[in-house]
PDB file of C-alpha atoms (C1' of nucleotides) in Angstrom:
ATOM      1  CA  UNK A 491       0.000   0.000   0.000  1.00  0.00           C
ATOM      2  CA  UNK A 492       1.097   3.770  -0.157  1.00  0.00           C
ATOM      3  CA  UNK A 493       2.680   5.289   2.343  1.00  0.00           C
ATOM      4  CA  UNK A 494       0.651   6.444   5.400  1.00  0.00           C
ATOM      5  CA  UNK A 495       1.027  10.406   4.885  1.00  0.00           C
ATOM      6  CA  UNK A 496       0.005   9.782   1.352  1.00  0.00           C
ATOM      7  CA  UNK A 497      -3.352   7.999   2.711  1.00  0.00           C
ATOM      8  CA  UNK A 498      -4.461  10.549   5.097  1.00  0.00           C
ATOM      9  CA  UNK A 499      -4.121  13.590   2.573  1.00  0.00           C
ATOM     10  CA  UNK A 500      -6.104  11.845  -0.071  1.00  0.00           C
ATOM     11  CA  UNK A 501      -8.325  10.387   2.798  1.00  0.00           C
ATOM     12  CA  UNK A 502      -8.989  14.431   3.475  1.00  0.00           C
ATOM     13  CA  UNK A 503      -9.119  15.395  -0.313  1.00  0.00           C
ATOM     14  CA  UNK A 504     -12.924  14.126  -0.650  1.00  0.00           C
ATOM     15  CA  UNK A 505     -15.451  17.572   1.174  1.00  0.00           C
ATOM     16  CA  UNK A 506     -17.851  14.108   1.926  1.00  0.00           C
ATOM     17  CA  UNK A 507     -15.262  12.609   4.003  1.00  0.00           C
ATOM     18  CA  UNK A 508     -13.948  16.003   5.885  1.00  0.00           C
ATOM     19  CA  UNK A 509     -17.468  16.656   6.812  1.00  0.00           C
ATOM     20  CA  UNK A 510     -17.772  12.676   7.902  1.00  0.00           C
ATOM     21  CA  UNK A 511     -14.488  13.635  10.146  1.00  0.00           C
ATOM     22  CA  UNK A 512     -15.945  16.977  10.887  1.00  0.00           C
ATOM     23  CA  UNK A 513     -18.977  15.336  12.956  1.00  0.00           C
ATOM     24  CA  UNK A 514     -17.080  13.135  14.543  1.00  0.00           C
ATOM     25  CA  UNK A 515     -15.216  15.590  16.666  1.00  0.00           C
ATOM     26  CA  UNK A 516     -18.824  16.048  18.029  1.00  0.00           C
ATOM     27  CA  UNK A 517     -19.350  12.097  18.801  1.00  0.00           C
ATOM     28  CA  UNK A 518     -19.143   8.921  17.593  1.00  0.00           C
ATOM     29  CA  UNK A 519     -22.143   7.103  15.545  1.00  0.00           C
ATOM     30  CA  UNK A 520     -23.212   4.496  13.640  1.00  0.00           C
ATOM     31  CA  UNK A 521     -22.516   4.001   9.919  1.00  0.00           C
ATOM     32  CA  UNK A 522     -26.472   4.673   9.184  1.00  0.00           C
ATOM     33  CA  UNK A 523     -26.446   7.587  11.647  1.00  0.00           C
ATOM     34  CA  UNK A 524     -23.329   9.060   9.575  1.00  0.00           C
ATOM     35  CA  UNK A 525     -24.937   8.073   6.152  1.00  0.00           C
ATOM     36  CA  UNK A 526     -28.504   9.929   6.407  1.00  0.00           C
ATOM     37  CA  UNK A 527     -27.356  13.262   5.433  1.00  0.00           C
ATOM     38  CA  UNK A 528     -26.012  12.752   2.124  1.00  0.00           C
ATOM     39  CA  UNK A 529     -27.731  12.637  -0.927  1.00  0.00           C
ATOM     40  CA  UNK A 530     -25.782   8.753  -1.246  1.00  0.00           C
ATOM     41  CA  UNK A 531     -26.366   5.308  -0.431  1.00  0.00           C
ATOM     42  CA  UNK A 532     -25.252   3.981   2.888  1.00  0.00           C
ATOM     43  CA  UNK A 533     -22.941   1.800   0.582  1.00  0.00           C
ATOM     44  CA  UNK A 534     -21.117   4.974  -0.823  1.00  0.00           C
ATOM     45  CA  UNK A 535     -20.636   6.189   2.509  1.00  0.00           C
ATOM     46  CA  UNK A 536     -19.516   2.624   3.940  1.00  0.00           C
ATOM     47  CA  UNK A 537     -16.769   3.084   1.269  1.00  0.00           C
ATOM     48  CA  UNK A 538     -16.257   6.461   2.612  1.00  0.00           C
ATOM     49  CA  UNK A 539     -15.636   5.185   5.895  1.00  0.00           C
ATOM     50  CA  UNK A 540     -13.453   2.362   4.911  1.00  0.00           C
ATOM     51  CA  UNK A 541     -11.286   4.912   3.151  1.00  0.00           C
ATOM     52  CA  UNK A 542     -10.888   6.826   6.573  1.00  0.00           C
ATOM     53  CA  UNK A 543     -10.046   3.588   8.379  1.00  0.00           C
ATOM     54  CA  UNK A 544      -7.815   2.418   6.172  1.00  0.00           C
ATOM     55  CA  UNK A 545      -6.096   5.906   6.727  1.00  0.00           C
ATOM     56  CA  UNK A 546      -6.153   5.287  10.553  1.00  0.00           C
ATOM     57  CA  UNK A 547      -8.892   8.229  10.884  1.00  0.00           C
ATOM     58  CA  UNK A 548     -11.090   6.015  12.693  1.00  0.00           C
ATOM     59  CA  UNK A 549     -11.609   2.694  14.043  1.00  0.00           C
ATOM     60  CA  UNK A 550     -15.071   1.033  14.179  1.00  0.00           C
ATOM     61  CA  UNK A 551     -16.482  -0.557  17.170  1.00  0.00           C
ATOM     62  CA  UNK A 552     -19.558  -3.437  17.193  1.00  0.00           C
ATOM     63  CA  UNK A 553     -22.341  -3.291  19.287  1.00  0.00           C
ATOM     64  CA  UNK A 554     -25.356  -5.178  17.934  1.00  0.00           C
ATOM     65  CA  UNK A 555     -25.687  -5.446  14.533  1.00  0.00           C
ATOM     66  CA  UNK A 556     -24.258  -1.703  14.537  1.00  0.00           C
ATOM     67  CA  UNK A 557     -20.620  -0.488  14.187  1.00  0.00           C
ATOM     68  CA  UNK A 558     -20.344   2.675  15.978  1.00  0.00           C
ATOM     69  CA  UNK A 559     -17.165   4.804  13.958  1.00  0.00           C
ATOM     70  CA  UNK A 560     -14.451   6.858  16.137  1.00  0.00           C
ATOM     71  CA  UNK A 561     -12.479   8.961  15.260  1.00  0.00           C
ATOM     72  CA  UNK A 562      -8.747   8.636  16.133  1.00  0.00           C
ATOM     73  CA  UNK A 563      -7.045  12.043  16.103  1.00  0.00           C
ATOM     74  CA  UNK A 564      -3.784  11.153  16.937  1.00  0.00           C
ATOM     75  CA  UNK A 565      -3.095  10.616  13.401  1.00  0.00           C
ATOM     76  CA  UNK A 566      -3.943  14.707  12.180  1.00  0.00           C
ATOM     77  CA  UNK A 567      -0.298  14.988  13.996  1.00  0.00           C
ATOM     78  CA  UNK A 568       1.391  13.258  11.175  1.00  0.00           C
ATOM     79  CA  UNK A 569       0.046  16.020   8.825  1.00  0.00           C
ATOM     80  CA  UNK A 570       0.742  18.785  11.231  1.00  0.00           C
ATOM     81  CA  UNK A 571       4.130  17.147  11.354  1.00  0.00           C
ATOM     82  CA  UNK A 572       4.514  17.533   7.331  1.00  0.00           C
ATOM     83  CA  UNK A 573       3.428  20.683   7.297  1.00  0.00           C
ATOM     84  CA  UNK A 574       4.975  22.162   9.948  1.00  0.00           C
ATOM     85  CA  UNK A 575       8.341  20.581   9.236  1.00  0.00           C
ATOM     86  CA  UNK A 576       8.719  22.871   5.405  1.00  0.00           C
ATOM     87  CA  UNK A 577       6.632  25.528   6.532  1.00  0.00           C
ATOM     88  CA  UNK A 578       9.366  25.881   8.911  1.00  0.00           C
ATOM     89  CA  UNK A 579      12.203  25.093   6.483  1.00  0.00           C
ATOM     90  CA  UNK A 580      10.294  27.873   3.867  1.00  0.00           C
ATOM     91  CA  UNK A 581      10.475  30.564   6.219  1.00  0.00           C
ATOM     92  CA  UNK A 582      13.959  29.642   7.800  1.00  0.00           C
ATOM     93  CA  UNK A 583      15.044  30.132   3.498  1.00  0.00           C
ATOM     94  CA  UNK A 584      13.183  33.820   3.937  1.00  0.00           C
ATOM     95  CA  UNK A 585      15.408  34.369   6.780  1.00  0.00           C
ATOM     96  CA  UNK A 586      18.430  33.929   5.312  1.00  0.00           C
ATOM     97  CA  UNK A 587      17.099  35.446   2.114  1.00  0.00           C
ATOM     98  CA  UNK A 588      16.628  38.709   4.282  1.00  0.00           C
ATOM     99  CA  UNK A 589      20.176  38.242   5.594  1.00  0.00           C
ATOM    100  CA  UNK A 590      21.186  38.296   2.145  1.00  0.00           C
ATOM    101  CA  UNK A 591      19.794  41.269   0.869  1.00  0.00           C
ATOM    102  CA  UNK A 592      20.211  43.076   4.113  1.00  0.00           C
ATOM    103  CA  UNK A 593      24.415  42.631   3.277  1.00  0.00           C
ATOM    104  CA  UNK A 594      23.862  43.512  -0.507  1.00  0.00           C
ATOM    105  CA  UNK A 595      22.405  46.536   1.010  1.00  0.00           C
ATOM    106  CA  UNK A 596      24.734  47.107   3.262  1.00  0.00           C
ATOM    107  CA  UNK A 597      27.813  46.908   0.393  1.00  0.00           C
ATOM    108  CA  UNK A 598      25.185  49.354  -1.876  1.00  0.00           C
ATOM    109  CA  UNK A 599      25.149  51.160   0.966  1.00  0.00           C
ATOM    110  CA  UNK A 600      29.414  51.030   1.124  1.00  0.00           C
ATOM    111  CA  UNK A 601      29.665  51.509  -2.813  1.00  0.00           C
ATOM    112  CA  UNK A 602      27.738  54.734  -2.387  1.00  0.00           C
ATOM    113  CA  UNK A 603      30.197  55.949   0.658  1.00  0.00           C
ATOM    114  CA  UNK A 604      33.017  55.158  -0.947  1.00  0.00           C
ATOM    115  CA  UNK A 605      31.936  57.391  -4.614  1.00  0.00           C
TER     116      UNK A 605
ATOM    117  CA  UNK B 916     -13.173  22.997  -9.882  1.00  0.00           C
ATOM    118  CA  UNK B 917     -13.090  21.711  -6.377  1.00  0.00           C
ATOM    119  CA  UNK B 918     -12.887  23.582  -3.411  1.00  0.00           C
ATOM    120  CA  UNK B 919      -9.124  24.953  -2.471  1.00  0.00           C
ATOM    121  CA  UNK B 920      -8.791  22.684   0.651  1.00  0.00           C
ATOM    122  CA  UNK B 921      -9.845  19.564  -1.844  1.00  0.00           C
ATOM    123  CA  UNK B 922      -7.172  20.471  -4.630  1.00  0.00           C
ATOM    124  CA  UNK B 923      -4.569  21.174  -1.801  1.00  0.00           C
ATOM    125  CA  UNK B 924      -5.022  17.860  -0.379  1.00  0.00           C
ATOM    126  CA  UNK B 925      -5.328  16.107  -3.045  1.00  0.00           C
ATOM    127  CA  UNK B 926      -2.343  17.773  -4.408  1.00  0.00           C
ATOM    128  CA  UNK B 927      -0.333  16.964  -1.353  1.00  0.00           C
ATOM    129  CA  UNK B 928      -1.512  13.285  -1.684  1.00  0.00           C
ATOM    130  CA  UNK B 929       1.311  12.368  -3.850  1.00  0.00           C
ATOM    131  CA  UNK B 930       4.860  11.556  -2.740  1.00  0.00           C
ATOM    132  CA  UNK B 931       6.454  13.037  -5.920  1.00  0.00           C
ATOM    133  CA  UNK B 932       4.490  16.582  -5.276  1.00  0.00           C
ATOM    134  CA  UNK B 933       5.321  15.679  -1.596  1.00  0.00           C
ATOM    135  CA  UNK B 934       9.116  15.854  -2.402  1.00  0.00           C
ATOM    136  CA  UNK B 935       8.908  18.528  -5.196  1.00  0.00           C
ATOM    137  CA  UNK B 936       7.292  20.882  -2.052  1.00  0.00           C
ATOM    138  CA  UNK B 937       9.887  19.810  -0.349  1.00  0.00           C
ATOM    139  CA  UNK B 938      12.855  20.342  -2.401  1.00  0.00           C
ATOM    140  CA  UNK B 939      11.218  24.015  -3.132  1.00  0.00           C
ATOM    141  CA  UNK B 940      11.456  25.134   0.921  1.00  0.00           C
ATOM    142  CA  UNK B 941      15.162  24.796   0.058  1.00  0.00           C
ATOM    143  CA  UNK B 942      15.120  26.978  -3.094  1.00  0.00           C
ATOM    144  CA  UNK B 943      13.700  27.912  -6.553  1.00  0.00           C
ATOM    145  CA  UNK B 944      14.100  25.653  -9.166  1.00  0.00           C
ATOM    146  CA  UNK B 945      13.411  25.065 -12.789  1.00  0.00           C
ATOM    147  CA  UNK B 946      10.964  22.636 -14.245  1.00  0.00           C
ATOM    148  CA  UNK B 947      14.222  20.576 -15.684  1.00  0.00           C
ATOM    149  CA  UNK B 948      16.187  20.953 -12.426  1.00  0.00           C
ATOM    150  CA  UNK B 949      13.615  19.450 -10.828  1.00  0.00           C
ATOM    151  CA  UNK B 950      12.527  16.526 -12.830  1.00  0.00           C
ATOM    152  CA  UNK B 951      16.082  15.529 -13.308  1.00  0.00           C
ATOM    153  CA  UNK B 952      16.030  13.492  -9.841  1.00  0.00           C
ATOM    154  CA  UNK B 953      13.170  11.540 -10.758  1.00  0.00           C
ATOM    155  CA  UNK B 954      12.779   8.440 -12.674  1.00  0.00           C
ATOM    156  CA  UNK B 955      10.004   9.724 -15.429  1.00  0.00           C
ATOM    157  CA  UNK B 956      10.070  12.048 -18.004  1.00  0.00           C
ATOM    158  CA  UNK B 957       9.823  16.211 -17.616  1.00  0.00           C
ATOM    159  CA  UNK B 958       6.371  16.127 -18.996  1.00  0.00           C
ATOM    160  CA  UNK B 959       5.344  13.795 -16.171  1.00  0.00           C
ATOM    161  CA  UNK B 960       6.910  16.366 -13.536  1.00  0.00           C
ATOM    162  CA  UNK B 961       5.698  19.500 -15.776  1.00  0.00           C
ATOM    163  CA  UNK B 962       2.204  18.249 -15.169  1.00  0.00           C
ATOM    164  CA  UNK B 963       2.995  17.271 -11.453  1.00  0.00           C
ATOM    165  CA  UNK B 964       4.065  21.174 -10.991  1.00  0.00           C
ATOM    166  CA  UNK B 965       0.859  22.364 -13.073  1.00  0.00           C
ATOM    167  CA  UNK B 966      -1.275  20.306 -10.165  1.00  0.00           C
ATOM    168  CA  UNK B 967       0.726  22.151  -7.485  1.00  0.00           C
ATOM    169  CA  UNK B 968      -0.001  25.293  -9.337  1.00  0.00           C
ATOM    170  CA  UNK B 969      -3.879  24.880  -9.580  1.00  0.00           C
ATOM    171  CA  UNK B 970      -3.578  24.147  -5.462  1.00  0.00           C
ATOM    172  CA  UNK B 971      -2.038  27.625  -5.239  1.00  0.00           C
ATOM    173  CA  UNK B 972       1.049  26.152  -3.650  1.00  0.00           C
ATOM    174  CA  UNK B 973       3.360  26.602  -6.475  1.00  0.00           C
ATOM    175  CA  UNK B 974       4.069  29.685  -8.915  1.00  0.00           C
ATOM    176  CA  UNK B 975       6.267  30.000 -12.158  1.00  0.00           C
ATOM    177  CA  UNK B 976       7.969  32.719 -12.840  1.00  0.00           C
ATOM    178  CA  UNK B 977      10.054  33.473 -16.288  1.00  0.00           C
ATOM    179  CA  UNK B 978      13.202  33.705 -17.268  1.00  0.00           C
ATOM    180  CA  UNK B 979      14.454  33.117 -20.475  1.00  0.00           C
ATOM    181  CA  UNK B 980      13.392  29.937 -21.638  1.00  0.00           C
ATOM    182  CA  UNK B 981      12.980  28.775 -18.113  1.00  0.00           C
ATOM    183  CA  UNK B 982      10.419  29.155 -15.680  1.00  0.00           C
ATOM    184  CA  UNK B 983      11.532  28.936 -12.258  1.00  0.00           C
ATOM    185  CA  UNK B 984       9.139  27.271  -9.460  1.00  0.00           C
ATOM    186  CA  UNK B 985       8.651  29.271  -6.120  1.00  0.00           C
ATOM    187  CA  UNK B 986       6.844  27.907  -3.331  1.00  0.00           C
ATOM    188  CA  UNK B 987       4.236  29.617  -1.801  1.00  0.00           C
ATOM    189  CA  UNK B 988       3.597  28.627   1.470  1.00  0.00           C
ATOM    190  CA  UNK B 989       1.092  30.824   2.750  1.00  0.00           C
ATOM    191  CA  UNK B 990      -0.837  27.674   1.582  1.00  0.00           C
ATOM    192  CA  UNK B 991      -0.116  25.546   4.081  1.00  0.00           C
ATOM    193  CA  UNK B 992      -2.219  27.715   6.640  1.00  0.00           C
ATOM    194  CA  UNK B 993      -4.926  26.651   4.891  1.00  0.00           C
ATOM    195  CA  UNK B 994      -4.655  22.999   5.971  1.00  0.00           C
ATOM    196  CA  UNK B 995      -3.283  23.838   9.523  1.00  0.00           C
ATOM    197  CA  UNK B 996      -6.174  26.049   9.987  1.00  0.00           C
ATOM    198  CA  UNK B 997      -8.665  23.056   9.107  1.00  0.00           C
ATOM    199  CA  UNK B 998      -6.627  20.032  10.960  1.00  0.00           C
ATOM    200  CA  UNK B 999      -6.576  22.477  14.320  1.00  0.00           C
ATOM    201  CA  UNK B1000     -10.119  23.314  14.059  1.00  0.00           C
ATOM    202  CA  UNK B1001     -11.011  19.876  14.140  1.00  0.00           C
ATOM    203  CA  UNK B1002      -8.467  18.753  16.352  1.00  0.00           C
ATOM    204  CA  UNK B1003      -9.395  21.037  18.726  1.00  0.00           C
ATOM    205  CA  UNK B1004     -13.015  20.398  18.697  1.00  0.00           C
ATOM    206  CA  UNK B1005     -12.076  16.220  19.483  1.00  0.00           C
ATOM    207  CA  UNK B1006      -9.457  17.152  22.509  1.00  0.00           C
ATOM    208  CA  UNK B1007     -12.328  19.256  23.305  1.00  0.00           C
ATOM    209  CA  UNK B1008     -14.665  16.333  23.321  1.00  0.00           C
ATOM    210  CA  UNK B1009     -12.530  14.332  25.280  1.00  0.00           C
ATOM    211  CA  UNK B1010     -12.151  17.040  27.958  1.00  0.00           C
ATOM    212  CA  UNK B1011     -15.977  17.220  28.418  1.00  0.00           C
ATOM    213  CA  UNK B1012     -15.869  13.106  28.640  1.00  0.00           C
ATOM    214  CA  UNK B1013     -13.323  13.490  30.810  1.00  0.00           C
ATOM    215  CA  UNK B1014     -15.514  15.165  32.729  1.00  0.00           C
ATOM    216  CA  UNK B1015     -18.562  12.945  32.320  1.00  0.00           C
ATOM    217  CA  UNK B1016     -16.147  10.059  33.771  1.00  0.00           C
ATOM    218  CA  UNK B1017     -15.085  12.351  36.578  1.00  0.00           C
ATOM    219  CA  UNK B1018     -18.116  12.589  37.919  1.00  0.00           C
ATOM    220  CA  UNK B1019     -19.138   9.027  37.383  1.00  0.00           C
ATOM    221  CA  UNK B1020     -16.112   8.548  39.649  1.00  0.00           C
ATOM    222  CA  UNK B1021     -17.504  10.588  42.403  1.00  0.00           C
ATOM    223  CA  UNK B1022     -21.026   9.812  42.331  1.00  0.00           C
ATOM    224  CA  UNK B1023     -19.467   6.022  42.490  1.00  0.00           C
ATOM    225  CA  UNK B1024     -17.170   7.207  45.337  1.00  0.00           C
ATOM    226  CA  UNK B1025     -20.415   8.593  46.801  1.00  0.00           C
ATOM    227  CA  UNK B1026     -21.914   5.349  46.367  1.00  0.00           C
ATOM    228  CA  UNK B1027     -19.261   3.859  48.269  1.00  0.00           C
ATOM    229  CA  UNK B1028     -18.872   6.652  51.291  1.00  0.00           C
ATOM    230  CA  UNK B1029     -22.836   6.001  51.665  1.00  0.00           C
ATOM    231  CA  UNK B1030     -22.796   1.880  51.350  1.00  0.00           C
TER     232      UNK B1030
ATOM    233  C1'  DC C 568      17.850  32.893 -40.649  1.00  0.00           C
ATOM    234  C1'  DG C 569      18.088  27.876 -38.665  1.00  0.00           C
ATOM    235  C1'  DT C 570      19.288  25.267 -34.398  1.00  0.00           C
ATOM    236  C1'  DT C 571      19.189  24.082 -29.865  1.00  0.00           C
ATOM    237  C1'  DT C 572      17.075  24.174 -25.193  1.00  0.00           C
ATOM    238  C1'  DA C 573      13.127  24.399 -21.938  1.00  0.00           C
ATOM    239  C1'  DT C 574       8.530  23.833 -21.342  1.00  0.00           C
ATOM    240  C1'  DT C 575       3.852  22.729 -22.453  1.00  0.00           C
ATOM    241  C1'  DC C 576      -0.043  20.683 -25.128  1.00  0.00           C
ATOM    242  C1'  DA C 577      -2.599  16.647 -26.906  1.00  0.00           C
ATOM    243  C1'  DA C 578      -3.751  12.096 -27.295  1.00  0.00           C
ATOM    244  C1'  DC C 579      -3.569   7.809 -25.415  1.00  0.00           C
ATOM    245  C1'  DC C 580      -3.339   3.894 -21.747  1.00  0.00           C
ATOM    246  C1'  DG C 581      -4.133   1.181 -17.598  1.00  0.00           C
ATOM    247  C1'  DA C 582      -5.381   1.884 -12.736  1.00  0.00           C
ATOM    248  C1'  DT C 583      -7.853   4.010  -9.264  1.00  0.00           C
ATOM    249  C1'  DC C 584     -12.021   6.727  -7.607  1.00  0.00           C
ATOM    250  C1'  DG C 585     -16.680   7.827  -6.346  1.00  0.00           C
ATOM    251  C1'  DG C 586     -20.816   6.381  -7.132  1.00  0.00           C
ATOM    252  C1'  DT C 587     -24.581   2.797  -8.288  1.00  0.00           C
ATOM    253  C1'  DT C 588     -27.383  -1.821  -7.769  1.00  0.00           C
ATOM    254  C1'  DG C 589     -27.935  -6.293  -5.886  1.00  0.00           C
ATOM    255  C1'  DA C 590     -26.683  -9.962  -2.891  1.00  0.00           C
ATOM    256  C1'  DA C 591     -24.508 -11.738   1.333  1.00  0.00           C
ATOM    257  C1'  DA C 592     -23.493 -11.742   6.293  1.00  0.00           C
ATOM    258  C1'  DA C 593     -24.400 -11.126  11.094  1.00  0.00           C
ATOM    259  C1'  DG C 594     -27.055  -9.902  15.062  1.00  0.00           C
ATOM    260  C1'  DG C 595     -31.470  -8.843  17.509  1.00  0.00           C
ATOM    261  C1'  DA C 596     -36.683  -9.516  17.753  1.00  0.00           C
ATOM    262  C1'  DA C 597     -41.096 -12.113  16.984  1.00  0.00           C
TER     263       DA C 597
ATOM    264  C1'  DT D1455     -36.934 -20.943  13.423  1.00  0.00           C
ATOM    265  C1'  DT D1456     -38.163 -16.779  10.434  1.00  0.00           C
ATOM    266  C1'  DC D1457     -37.967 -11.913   9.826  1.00  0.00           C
ATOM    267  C1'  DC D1458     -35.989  -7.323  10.092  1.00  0.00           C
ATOM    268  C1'  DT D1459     -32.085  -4.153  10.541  1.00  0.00           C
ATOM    269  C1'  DT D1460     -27.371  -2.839   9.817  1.00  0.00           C
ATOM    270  C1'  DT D1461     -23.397  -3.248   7.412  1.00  0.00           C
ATOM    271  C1'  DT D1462     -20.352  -5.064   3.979  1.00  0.00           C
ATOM    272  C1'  DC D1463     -19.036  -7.450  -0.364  1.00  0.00           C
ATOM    273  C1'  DA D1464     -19.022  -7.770  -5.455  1.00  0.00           C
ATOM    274  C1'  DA D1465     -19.619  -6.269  -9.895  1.00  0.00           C
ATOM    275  C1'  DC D1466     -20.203  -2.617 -12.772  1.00  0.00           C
ATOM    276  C1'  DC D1467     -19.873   2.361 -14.764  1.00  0.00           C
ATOM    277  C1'  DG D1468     -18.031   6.821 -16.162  1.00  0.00           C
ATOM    278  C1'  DA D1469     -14.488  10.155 -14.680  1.00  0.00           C
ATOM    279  C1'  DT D1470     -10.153  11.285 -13.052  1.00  0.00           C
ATOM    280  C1'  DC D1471      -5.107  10.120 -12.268  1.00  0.00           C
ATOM    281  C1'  DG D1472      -0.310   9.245 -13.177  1.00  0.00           C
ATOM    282  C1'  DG D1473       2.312   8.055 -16.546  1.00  0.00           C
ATOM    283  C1'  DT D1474       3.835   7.642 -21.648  1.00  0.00           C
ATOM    284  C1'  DT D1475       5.004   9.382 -26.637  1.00  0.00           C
ATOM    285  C1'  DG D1476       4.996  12.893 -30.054  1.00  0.00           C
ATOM    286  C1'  DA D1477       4.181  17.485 -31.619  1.00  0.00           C
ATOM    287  C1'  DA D1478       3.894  22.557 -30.683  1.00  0.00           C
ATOM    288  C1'  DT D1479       5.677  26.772 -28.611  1.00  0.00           C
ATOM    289  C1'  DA D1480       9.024  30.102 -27.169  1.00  0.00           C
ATOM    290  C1'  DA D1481      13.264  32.112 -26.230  1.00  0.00           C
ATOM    291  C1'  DA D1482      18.405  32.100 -26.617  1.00  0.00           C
ATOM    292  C1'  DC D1483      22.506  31.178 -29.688  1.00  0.00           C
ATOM    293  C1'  DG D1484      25.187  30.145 -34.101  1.00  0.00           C
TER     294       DG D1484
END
DNA sequence: CGTTTATTCAACCGATCGGTTGAAAAGGAA
DNA sequence: TTCCTTTTCAACCGATCGGTTGAATAAACG
């Protein structure tokens, strides 16, 4: 399979499956429960959840003939991780970009002095 | 077209673009510089840019016959600002469960005290 | 001018995606 | 047991994806 970073991006790609994580900040509920506000089948948003899963989003429970879906946010770090790791690196390159103009405008500065 | 959060995702979903975002925190580079790592051909990479583009993450300038790829990383803040919302509103959930089982506990210690 | 270099456009290909319908599986309830 | 509910599995469909090859474009260089 693809890596795990590569699942959970294109896990969060799909607005249907955001929202799907989106309400289950709020609580956990059943696959049906989950499935009756879309203009889907309960299939298509089975599917939906199996994507999630197999991203580590969520884990489903059993109780009856009902599998109650939670979500597990633990994994959003691995994303934060990404992101924060080259945002960091991006601006760290803006730094030293300022560091270098700052000296080519310093030696303008010395080029002017010195006419 | 798909919402911005969708394409940026979906964008990011893909270890090549992955590295390519990568490889730009470090520095501008040209559509040739960058493909030259890779094991496919510059029109594969071209078109992996052009999806990096459309996500807003990416912009080419020109210069001479080259157009050199700058990251834009502002981006990224679009996706922190979504994966904190959310996983916020779970560590929020948690705390008011926490809760919940806190005073379980004490209505059990109760229990106990009284028995 | 014609040539070379860098990039993109266009058409194609197999694989995956997001949805459907229909059947199967598994657990209560009568 | 039989029936009903919930969920998944399987097959199918059109659209998109990630890659290819080949041609078109555009700017520098001889």
């Amino acid at each position: 399979m693809a890596d795990q970073l590569s699942t959970v991006f294109a896990a969060l790609a799909d607005p249907t499956r955001r929202d799907l994580v989106a309400r289950l900040t709020v609580a956990d509920a059943t696959v049906g429960e989950l499935a009756a506000p879309y203009d889907m089948t309960v299939q298509a948003v089975s599917k939906h959840l199996k994507v999630l899963e197999d991203a580590g989003l969520v884990t489903k429970g059993r109780r009856a003939q009902t599998r109650p879906v939670h979500l597990e946010a633990e994994v959003f770090d691995l994303m934060t991780a990404w992101i924060e790791r080259y945002r960091r690196q991006a601006e760290e390159r803006y730094q030293r970009l300022d560091v270098v103009l700052a000296e080519l405008n310093e030696s303008e500065i010395e080029k002017e002095a010195a006419s």
